[in-house]
Amino acid sequence: MSASSVRQPHFVPSPQAPSVPSSTSALAADSVRDLVLRGLRAQVKSLPPSLFYDAAGAALFEQICELPEYYPTRTELAILTRCAPTLARAAGPHVALIEYGSGAATKVRLLLDQLETPSAYVPVDVSHEQLEQVAAVRSAQYPGLRVLPVCADYTRPLTLPRLPDDARRVAFFPGSTIGNFHPTEASAFLHRVRHTVGPRGGMILGVDRRKDPDVLHNAYNDAAGVTAAFNRNLLVRMNRELQATFDVDTFRHVAFFNDALSRIEMHLESSVDQTVHVAGEAITFAAGETIHTECSYKYDEPRLRTLVEESGFRIEALHTDACDWFWVAWLTPI
Ligand code: AVI
């Protein structure tokens, strides 16, 4: 099949922004303003992590993935490289692979290379440009594979294009992005995926495991300061897009492991009492007050099992690495 057989992205409207990563560079200016003001007017200030991913934020995230301290990306890649043949055998022939938040869609190649006669690849992402590029490249690389891009916010209910009747629908959600959902949102998301893949379907899910807090701390407080720049880029973005008056140097990157909730929390802490204007509205900060910008939940096996099972899936296999830091889970419907 040639690149010309790539379908035009199928659009699904997304009225509300997600609270997990997926590029918001495509979000309308008024939705960014509404999201920001809602978060900053609250008594405990917060911003949705989806706002990290403007063009500069996406580039900083790519740098994070290469950092020596940030183990998730390379660890998951190593597991996928080793286990792709096993995952492909479990998934079987004629799979329609649905990748949520496909982005540059590099990891999926490891699976597509191993699957027996995959019938379709459905990358889902909010970035129209990236989707078109990915679709054209993958279509050229895998002749015979139907590439059906869907331009949508995957945290909202999705309508998929028509898939071949005999295809087994398998969802692919790598990167441990599930950890950026609050547990109730994670459960609702997995529940929707379960509905989408149907009773014969499956899911391949990347999950970051609970581990030594020092390892976690270092991964989100890298020596080169890239994660700090990624966090502070939110302020730069608000200054540019919402005519905000943040003095970026007066906000400190703070990231720590919250043991009771089993999550890394990222914050931006004001070092002084100050008033900042955002889209014409005055927002006051006391010295030491923070904006909570991200949660990254780290799962142990009982918590993962509970999450998966309450969403209508069962864990068929947990593939891990030599340090037991990460899982690539193979899930099937209960
Ligand atoms: C995208 N997500 C899985 C990353 C994480 O580790 O939670 C985002 C990130 N935040 C800081 N560093 C990386």
mmCIF file of C-alpha atoms and ligand atoms in Angstrom:
data_model
loop_
_atom_site.group_PDB
_atom_site.id
_atom_site.type_symbol
_atom_site.label_atom_id
_atom_site.label_comp_id
_atom_site.label_asym_id
_atom_site.label_seq_id
_atom_site.Cartn_x
_atom_site.Cartn_y
_atom_site.Cartn_z
ATOM 1 C CA MET A 1 0.000 0.000 0.000
ATOM 2 C CA SER A 2 1.449 3.411 -0.893
ATOM 3 C CA ALA A 3 1.449 6.623 1.127
ATOM 4 C CA SER A 4 -1.465 7.767 -1.024
ATOM 5 C CA SER A 5 -3.683 5.176 0.693
ATOM 6 C CA VAL A 6 -3.345 6.991 4.040
ATOM 7 C CA ARG A 7 -6.775 8.258 5.025
ATOM 8 C CA GLN A 8 -7.290 11.888 5.986
ATOM 9 C CA PRO A 9 -7.331 12.171 9.794
ATOM 10 C CA HIS A 10 -10.711 11.495 11.263
ATOM 11 C CA PHE A 11 -11.591 14.454 13.538
ATOM 12 C CA VAL A 12 -13.214 14.122 16.928
ATOM 13 C CA PRO A 13 -13.985 17.413 18.704
ATOM 14 C CA SER A 14 -12.488 17.836 22.179
ATOM 15 C CA PRO A 15 -14.342 20.585 24.047
ATOM 16 C CA GLN A 16 -12.363 20.271 27.271
ATOM 17 C CA ALA A 17 -8.642 19.918 27.611
ATOM 18 C CA PRO A 18 -7.262 16.791 29.223
ATOM 19 C CA SER A 19 -5.415 16.697 32.486
ATOM 20 C CA VAL A 20 -2.753 14.418 31.044
ATOM 21 C CA PRO A 21 -0.118 14.854 28.367
ATOM 22 C CA SER A 22 -1.253 15.301 24.853
ATOM 23 C CA SER A 23 -0.119 18.317 22.897
ATOM 24 C CA THR A 24 -2.146 21.436 23.554
ATOM 25 C CA SER A 25 -0.388 23.420 20.852
ATOM 26 C CA ALA A 26 -3.574 22.837 18.847
ATOM 27 C CA LEU A 27 -5.920 24.099 21.578
ATOM 28 C CA ALA A 28 -7.818 27.307 20.878
ATOM 29 C CA ALA A 29 -6.451 30.337 22.746
ATOM 30 C CA ASP A 30 -9.686 30.787 24.719
ATOM 31 C CA SER A 31 -9.594 27.182 26.004
ATOM 32 C CA VAL A 32 -6.003 27.687 27.197
ATOM 33 C CA ARG A 33 -7.103 30.910 28.945
ATOM 34 C CA ASP A 34 -10.096 29.216 30.573
ATOM 35 C CA LEU A 35 -8.008 26.267 31.735
ATOM 36 C CA VAL A 36 -5.298 28.503 33.172
ATOM 37 C CA LEU A 37 -7.631 30.907 34.940
ATOM 38 C CA ARG A 38 -9.685 28.071 36.426
ATOM 39 C CA GLY A 39 -6.489 26.549 37.831
ATOM 40 C CA LEU A 40 -4.986 29.780 39.139
ATOM 41 C CA ARG A 41 -8.183 31.120 40.738
ATOM 42 C CA ALA A 42 -8.507 27.998 42.917
ATOM 43 C CA GLN A 43 -7.458 28.072 46.554
ATOM 44 C CA VAL A 44 -4.831 25.403 45.824
ATOM 45 C CA LYS A 45 -3.399 26.539 42.507
ATOM 46 C CA SER A 46 -2.828 23.992 39.776
ATOM 47 C CA LEU A 47 -2.431 23.751 36.014
ATOM 48 C CA PRO A 48 -3.206 20.719 33.826
ATOM 49 C CA PRO A 49 -0.006 19.002 32.611
ATOM 50 C CA SER A 50 -1.425 18.961 29.096
ATOM 51 C CA LEU A 51 -0.307 22.618 28.963
ATOM 52 C CA PHE A 52 3.363 21.549 29.097
ATOM 53 C CA TYR A 53 3.292 20.424 25.500
ATOM 54 C CA ASP A 54 3.543 23.510 23.319
ATOM 55 C CA ALA A 55 6.341 23.293 20.718
ATOM 56 C CA ALA A 56 9.056 24.321 23.220
ATOM 57 C CA GLY A 57 7.653 21.982 25.911
ATOM 58 C CA ALA A 58 7.487 19.037 23.510
ATOM 59 C CA ALA A 59 11.143 19.656 22.550
ATOM 60 C CA LEU A 60 12.152 19.837 26.230
ATOM 61 C CA PHE A 61 10.278 16.595 26.906
ATOM 62 C CA GLU A 62 12.277 14.909 24.132
ATOM 63 C CA GLN A 63 15.452 16.080 25.899
ATOM 64 C CA ILE A 64 14.141 14.716 29.218
ATOM 65 C CA CYS A 65 13.718 11.301 27.601
ATOM 66 C CA GLU A 66 17.459 11.279 26.800
ATOM 67 C CA LEU A 67 18.630 12.307 30.293
ATOM 68 C CA PRO A 68 20.747 9.821 32.258
ATOM 69 C CA GLU A 69 18.481 10.252 35.320
ATOM 70 C CA TYR A 70 15.215 9.784 33.379
ATOM 71 C CA TYR A 71 15.059 5.993 33.148
ATOM 72 C CA PRO A 72 11.434 5.398 31.930
ATOM 73 C CA THR A 73 11.951 5.916 28.191
ATOM 74 C CA ARG A 74 15.024 3.742 27.728
ATOM 75 C CA THR A 75 13.758 1.129 30.168
ATOM 76 C CA GLU A 76 10.448 0.746 28.360
ATOM 77 C CA LEU A 77 12.229 0.637 25.002
ATOM 78 C CA ALA A 78 14.472 -2.157 26.236
ATOM 79 C CA ILE A 79 11.476 -4.158 27.486
ATOM 80 C CA LEU A 80 9.566 -3.620 24.246
ATOM 81 C CA THR A 81 12.587 -4.597 22.166
ATOM 82 C CA ARG A 82 12.978 -7.819 24.132
ATOM 83 C CA CYS A 83 9.297 -8.689 24.476
ATOM 84 C CA ALA A 84 7.814 -7.539 21.167
ATOM 85 C CA PRO A 85 7.857 -11.094 19.728
ATOM 86 C CA THR A 86 6.043 -12.416 22.836
ATOM 87 C CA LEU A 87 3.517 -9.574 22.753
ATOM 88 C CA ALA A 88 2.947 -10.127 19.042
ATOM 89 C CA ARG A 89 2.331 -13.857 19.585
ATOM 90 C CA ALA A 90 -0.156 -13.071 22.356
ATOM 91 C CA ALA A 91 -1.970 -10.550 20.160
ATOM 92 C CA GLY A 92 -2.160 -12.968 17.220
ATOM 93 C CA PRO A 93 -2.770 -12.261 13.515
ATOM 94 C CA HIS A 94 -4.869 -9.474 11.928
ATOM 95 C CA VAL A 95 -4.466 -6.950 14.708
ATOM 96 C CA ALA A 96 -5.803 -3.405 14.393
ATOM 97 C CA LEU A 97 -3.312 -1.557 16.588
ATOM 98 C CA ILE A 98 -4.726 1.635 18.129
ATOM 99 C CA GLU A 99 -2.021 3.890 19.561
ATOM 100 C CA TYR A 100 -3.246 6.490 22.056
ATOM 101 C CA GLY A 101 -1.242 9.750 22.011
ATOM 102 C CA SER A 102 0.900 8.446 19.164
ATOM 103 C CA GLY A 103 3.200 11.506 18.938
ATOM 104 C CA ALA A 104 6.255 10.580 16.875
ATOM 105 C CA ALA A 105 5.108 6.921 17.024
ATOM 106 C CA THR A 106 8.583 5.391 17.237
ATOM 107 C CA LYS A 107 7.950 2.605 19.772
ATOM 108 C CA VAL A 108 5.093 1.188 17.732
ATOM 109 C CA ARG A 109 7.546 0.051 15.052
ATOM 110 C CA LEU A 110 8.849 -2.582 17.441
ATOM 111 C CA LEU A 111 5.364 -4.107 17.524
ATOM 112 C CA LEU A 112 4.481 -3.596 13.862
ATOM 113 C CA ASP A 113 7.717 -5.372 12.918
ATOM 114 C CA GLN A 114 6.652 -8.459 14.883
ATOM 115 C CA LEU A 115 2.884 -8.665 14.399
ATOM 116 C CA GLU A 116 1.642 -11.325 12.006
ATOM 117 C CA THR A 117 -0.193 -9.634 9.089
ATOM 118 C CA PRO A 118 -1.431 -6.620 11.074
ATOM 119 C CA SER A 119 -4.539 -5.285 9.395
ATOM 120 C CA ALA A 120 -4.622 -1.657 10.544
ATOM 121 C CA TYR A 121 -2.675 0.945 12.493
ATOM 122 C CA VAL A 122 -4.747 3.713 14.092
ATOM 123 C CA PRO A 123 -2.581 6.505 15.544
ATOM 124 C CA VAL A 124 -4.635 8.857 17.756
ATOM 125 C CA ASP A 125 -3.266 12.304 18.560
ATOM 126 C CA VAL A 126 -4.369 15.935 18.798
ATOM 127 C CA SER A 127 -1.514 17.145 16.622
ATOM 128 C CA HIS A 128 -2.811 17.068 13.066
ATOM 129 C CA GLU A 129 0.591 17.765 11.501
ATOM 130 C CA GLN A 130 2.401 15.038 13.384
ATOM 131 C CA LEU A 131 -0.394 12.568 12.634
ATOM 132 C CA GLU A 132 -0.173 13.179 8.916
ATOM 133 C CA GLN A 133 3.597 12.754 8.954
ATOM 134 C CA VAL A 134 3.468 9.575 11.018
ATOM 135 C CA ALA A 135 0.701 8.141 8.870
ATOM 136 C CA ALA A 136 2.585 8.776 5.632
ATOM 137 C CA VAL A 137 5.837 7.296 6.953
ATOM 138 C CA ARG A 138 4.284 4.194 8.529
ATOM 139 C CA SER A 139 2.150 3.555 5.471
ATOM 140 C CA ALA A 140 5.232 3.613 3.244
ATOM 141 C CA GLN A 141 7.120 1.348 5.667
ATOM 142 C CA TYR A 142 4.372 -1.274 5.984
ATOM 143 C CA PRO A 143 2.826 -1.969 2.596
ATOM 144 C CA GLY A 144 -0.572 -3.610 2.997
ATOM 145 C CA LEU A 145 -1.191 -2.008 6.378
ATOM 146 C CA ARG A 146 -4.213 0.272 6.533
ATOM 147 C CA VAL A 147 -3.134 3.450 8.330
ATOM 148 C CA LEU A 148 -6.166 5.276 9.731
ATOM 149 C CA PRO A 149 -5.118 8.386 11.679
ATOM 150 C CA VAL A 150 -7.589 9.878 14.157
ATOM 151 C CA CYS A 151 -7.133 13.511 15.195
ATOM 152 C CA ALA A 152 -8.602 13.628 18.689
ATOM 153 C CA ASP A 153 -7.989 14.172 22.362
ATOM 154 C CA TYR A 154 -7.768 10.567 23.514
ATOM 155 C CA THR A 155 -8.788 11.468 27.063
ATOM 156 C CA ARG A 156 -12.320 12.064 25.744
ATOM 157 C CA PRO A 157 -14.621 9.375 24.303
ATOM 158 C CA LEU A 158 -13.408 8.437 20.807
ATOM 159 C CA THR A 159 -15.155 7.454 17.618
ATOM 160 C CA LEU A 160 -12.904 5.242 15.533
ATOM 161 C CA PRO A 161 -13.030 4.828 11.792
ATOM 162 C CA ARG A 162 -14.477 1.543 10.546
ATOM 163 C CA LEU A 163 -11.974 -1.254 11.092
ATOM 164 C CA PRO A 164 -11.794 -4.566 9.225
ATOM 165 C CA ASP A 165 -14.414 -6.945 10.697
ATOM 166 C CA ASP A 166 -11.944 -9.760 11.368
ATOM 167 C CA ALA A 167 -9.385 -7.489 13.075
ATOM 168 C CA ARG A 168 -8.553 -7.936 16.746
ATOM 169 C CA ARG A 169 -8.459 -4.457 18.280
ATOM 170 C CA VAL A 170 -5.370 -3.938 20.441
ATOM 171 C CA ALA A 171 -4.736 -0.626 22.206
ATOM 172 C CA PHE A 172 -1.157 0.567 22.700
ATOM 173 C CA PHE A 173 -0.478 3.193 25.391
ATOM 174 C CA PRO A 174 3.264 3.357 26.102
ATOM 175 C CA GLY A 175 5.363 5.931 27.966
ATOM 176 C CA SER A 176 3.789 5.470 31.436
ATOM 177 C CA THR A 177 1.442 8.339 30.611
ATOM 178 C CA ILE A 178 -1.223 6.413 32.532
ATOM 179 C CA GLY A 179 0.705 7.660 35.608
ATOM 180 C CA ASN A 180 -0.218 11.256 34.773
ATOM 181 C CA PHE A 181 -3.914 10.465 35.270
ATOM 182 C CA HIS A 182 -5.400 10.615 38.749
ATOM 183 C CA PRO A 183 -6.477 7.059 39.644
ATOM 184 C CA THR A 184 -10.172 7.714 39.024
ATOM 185 C CA GLU A 185 -9.372 9.252 35.632
ATOM 186 C CA ALA A 186 -7.031 6.353 34.848
ATOM 187 C CA SER A 187 -9.822 3.930 35.586
ATOM 188 C CA ALA A 188 -12.321 5.866 33.453
ATOM 189 C CA PHE A 189 -9.808 6.015 30.594
ATOM 190 C CA LEU A 190 -9.038 2.272 30.718
ATOM 191 C CA HIS A 191 -12.745 1.563 30.903
ATOM 192 C CA ARG A 192 -13.274 3.509 27.658
ATOM 193 C CA VAL A 193 -10.355 1.670 26.038
ATOM 194 C CA ARG A 194 -11.912 -1.623 27.122
ATOM 195 C CA HIS A 195 -15.158 -0.576 25.447
ATOM 196 C CA THR A 196 -13.284 0.467 22.280
ATOM 197 C CA VAL A 197 -11.329 -2.785 21.897
ATOM 198 C CA GLY A 198 -14.382 -4.941 22.602
ATOM 199 C CA PRO A 199 -14.580 -8.435 24.154
ATOM 200 C CA ARG A 200 -11.920 -9.954 21.829
ATOM 201 C CA GLY A 201 -9.495 -7.053 22.208
ATOM 202 C CA GLY A 202 -6.335 -6.398 24.171
ATOM 203 C CA MET A 203 -4.115 -3.653 25.482
ATOM 204 C CA ILE A 204 -0.362 -3.092 25.762
ATOM 205 C CA LEU A 205 0.232 -0.596 28.573
ATOM 206 C CA GLY A 206 3.469 1.048 29.792
ATOM 207 C CA VAL A 207 3.509 1.524 33.573
ATOM 208 C CA ASP A 208 6.182 3.095 35.779
ATOM 209 C CA ARG A 209 6.737 1.103 38.957
ATOM 210 C CA ARG A 210 7.125 2.265 42.535
ATOM 211 C CA LYS A 211 10.805 2.172 43.436
ATOM 212 C CA ASP A 212 13.593 3.668 45.544
ATOM 213 C CA PRO A 213 12.509 7.293 46.185
ATOM 214 C CA ASP A 214 16.057 8.514 45.394
ATOM 215 C CA VAL A 215 15.820 7.092 41.874
ATOM 216 C CA LEU A 216 12.450 8.800 41.434
ATOM 217 C CA HIS A 217 13.678 12.061 42.923
ATOM 218 C CA ASN A 218 16.667 12.209 40.574
ATOM 219 C CA ALA A 219 14.545 11.420 37.518
ATOM 220 C CA TYR A 220 12.480 14.578 38.123
ATOM 221 C CA ASN A 221 15.355 16.749 39.441
ATOM 222 C CA ASP A 222 18.017 16.176 36.793
ATOM 223 C CA ALA A 223 21.421 17.801 37.210
ATOM 224 C CA ALA A 224 21.225 19.612 33.859
ATOM 225 C CA GLY A 225 17.988 21.355 34.880
ATOM 226 C CA VAL A 226 16.005 20.219 31.833
ATOM 227 C CA THR A 227 12.979 19.147 33.909
ATOM 228 C CA ALA A 228 13.079 22.512 35.695
ATOM 229 C CA ALA A 229 13.079 24.281 32.306
ATOM 230 C CA PHE A 230 10.192 22.041 31.163
ATOM 231 C CA ASN A 231 8.198 22.988 34.276
ATOM 232 C CA ARG A 232 9.010 26.719 34.046
ATOM 233 C CA ASN A 233 8.161 26.729 30.340
ATOM 234 C CA LEU A 234 4.530 26.813 31.500
ATOM 235 C CA LEU A 235 5.166 30.350 32.788
ATOM 236 C CA VAL A 236 6.926 31.330 29.560
ATOM 237 C CA ARG A 237 3.950 29.976 27.633
ATOM 238 C CA MET A 238 1.462 31.957 29.723
ATOM 239 C CA ASN A 239 3.528 35.138 29.285
ATOM 240 C CA ARG A 240 3.491 34.652 25.522
ATOM 241 C CA GLU A 241 -0.036 33.368 24.942
ATOM 242 C CA LEU A 242 -2.002 35.069 27.712
ATOM 243 C CA GLN A 243 -0.070 38.318 28.108
ATOM 244 C CA ALA A 244 0.869 37.136 31.609
ATOM 245 C CA THR A 245 3.511 38.960 33.679
ATOM 246 C CA PHE A 246 5.278 36.036 35.391
ATOM 247 C CA ASP A 247 8.867 36.805 36.423
ATOM 248 C CA VAL A 248 10.065 33.278 35.673
ATOM 249 C CA ASP A 249 13.143 33.614 37.917
ATOM 250 C CA THR A 250 10.915 34.056 40.985
ATOM 251 C CA PHE A 251 9.411 30.556 40.553
ATOM 252 C CA ARG A 252 11.388 27.514 41.627
ATOM 253 C CA HIS A 253 10.975 24.012 40.159
ATOM 254 C CA VAL A 254 9.969 21.625 42.959
ATOM 255 C CA ALA A 255 9.545 17.862 42.437
ATOM 256 C CA PHE A 256 9.219 15.286 45.216
ATOM 257 C CA PHE A 257 7.885 11.799 45.859
ATOM 258 C CA ASN A 258 4.640 11.800 47.830
ATOM 259 C CA ASP A 259 4.960 8.393 49.466
ATOM 260 C CA ALA A 260 1.388 8.170 50.831
ATOM 261 C CA LEU A 261 -0.094 8.808 47.382
ATOM 262 C CA SER A 262 2.698 6.977 45.528
ATOM 263 C CA ARG A 263 3.264 9.821 43.103
ATOM 264 C CA ILE A 264 5.846 12.341 42.032
ATOM 265 C CA GLU A 265 4.418 15.838 42.343
ATOM 266 C CA MET A 266 5.804 18.733 40.353
ATOM 267 C CA HIS A 267 5.168 22.303 41.470
ATOM 268 C CA LEU A 268 6.298 25.840 40.688
ATOM 269 C CA GLU A 269 6.991 27.661 43.952
ATOM 270 C CA SER A 270 6.891 31.437 44.238
ATOM 271 C CA SER A 271 9.931 32.689 46.161
ATOM 272 C CA VAL A 272 8.284 36.040 47.050
ATOM 273 C CA ASP A 273 4.887 37.590 47.784
ATOM 274 C CA GLN A 274 3.734 38.866 44.417
ATOM 275 C CA THR A 275 0.828 39.693 42.137
ATOM 276 C CA VAL A 276 0.922 38.438 38.568
ATOM 277 C CA HIS A 277 -1.480 39.420 35.804
ATOM 278 C CA VAL A 278 -2.776 36.657 33.578
ATOM 279 C CA ALA A 279 -5.101 37.531 30.678
ATOM 280 C CA GLY A 280 -5.849 40.788 32.490
ATOM 281 C CA GLU A 281 -6.690 39.119 35.810
ATOM 282 C CA ALA A 282 -4.655 39.702 38.999
ATOM 283 C CA ILE A 283 -3.423 36.500 40.681
ATOM 284 C CA THR A 284 -1.684 36.817 44.042
ATOM 285 C CA PHE A 285 1.008 34.499 45.393
ATOM 286 C CA ALA A 286 2.370 34.320 48.924
ATOM 287 C CA ALA A 287 6.074 33.472 49.248
ATOM 288 C CA GLY A 288 6.321 29.668 49.296
ATOM 289 C CA GLU A 289 2.947 29.147 47.605
ATOM 290 C CA THR A 290 3.002 26.719 44.685
ATOM 291 C CA ILE A 291 1.224 25.931 41.455
ATOM 292 C CA HIS A 292 0.807 22.162 41.253
ATOM 293 C CA THR A 293 1.699 21.281 37.669
ATOM 294 C CA GLU A 294 1.877 17.472 37.438
ATOM 295 C CA CYS A 295 1.328 14.163 39.204
ATOM 296 C CA SER A 296 3.153 11.065 38.036
ATOM 297 C CA TYR A 297 1.764 8.007 39.826
ATOM 298 C CA LYS A 298 4.062 5.038 40.394
ATOM 299 C CA TYR A 299 2.311 1.680 40.643
ATOM 300 C CA ASP A 300 2.959 -1.409 42.704
ATOM 301 C CA GLU A 301 1.369 -4.677 41.641
ATOM 302 C CA PRO A 302 -1.714 -4.618 43.919
ATOM 303 C CA ARG A 303 -2.573 -1.041 42.866
ATOM 304 C CA LEU A 304 -2.089 -1.863 39.205
ATOM 305 C CA ARG A 305 -4.221 -5.008 39.506
ATOM 306 C CA THR A 306 -7.015 -3.042 41.178
ATOM 307 C CA LEU A 307 -6.903 -0.344 38.511
ATOM 308 C CA VAL A 308 -6.881 -2.819 35.647
ATOM 309 C CA GLU A 309 -9.583 -5.074 37.037
ATOM 310 C CA GLU A 310 -11.991 -2.292 37.959
ATOM 311 C CA SER A 311 -11.670 -1.147 34.333
ATOM 312 C CA GLY A 312 -12.777 -4.494 32.895
ATOM 313 C CA PHE A 313 -9.353 -5.893 31.970
ATOM 314 C CA ARG A 314 -7.196 -8.616 33.462
ATOM 315 C CA ILE A 315 -3.397 -8.726 33.563
ATOM 316 C CA GLU A 316 -2.221 -11.579 31.318
ATOM 317 C CA ALA A 317 1.493 -10.752 31.518
ATOM 318 C CA LEU A 318 3.777 -8.197 33.144
ATOM 319 C CA HIS A 319 7.075 -7.741 31.308
ATOM 320 C CA THR A 320 9.733 -5.946 33.310
ATOM 321 C CA ASP A 321 13.439 -5.013 33.251
ATOM 322 C CA ALA A 322 16.441 -6.198 35.260
ATOM 323 C CA CYS A 323 15.950 -3.455 37.903
ATOM 324 C CA ASP A 324 12.157 -4.025 38.223
ATOM 325 C CA TRP A 325 11.587 -0.349 37.428
ATOM 326 C CA PHE A 326 8.990 -0.493 34.670
ATOM 327 C CA TRP A 327 6.273 -2.754 33.268
ATOM 328 C CA VAL A 328 4.940 -3.351 29.830
ATOM 329 C CA ALA A 329 1.631 -5.023 30.653
ATOM 330 C CA TRP A 330 -0.440 -7.207 28.344
ATOM 331 C CA LEU A 331 -4.120 -6.872 29.260
ATOM 332 C CA THR A 332 -7.160 -8.711 27.978
ATOM 333 C CA PRO A 333 -10.862 -8.175 28.698
ATOM 334 C CA ILE A 334 -12.296 -9.952 31.754
HETATM 335 C C1 AVI B 1 4.780 12.016 30.001
HETATM 336 N N1 AVI B 1 4.986 11.539 31.373
HETATM 337 C C2 AVI B 1 4.879 10.089 31.448
HETATM 338 C C3 AVI B 1 6.195 12.072 32.025
HETATM 339 C C4 AVI B 1 6.316 11.543 33.474
HETATM 340 O O1 AVI B 1 7.369 11.017 33.802
HETATM 341 O O2 AVI B 1 5.338 11.628 34.228
HETATM 342 C C5 AVI B 1 6.203 13.596 32.045
HETATM 343 C C6 AVI B 1 7.394 14.170 32.764
HETATM 344 N N2 AVI B 1 7.340 15.100 33.683
HETATM 345 C C7 AVI B 1 8.549 15.365 34.105
HETATM 346 N N3 AVI B 1 9.403 14.592 33.495
HETATM 347 C C8 AVI B 1 8.705 13.820 32.619
#
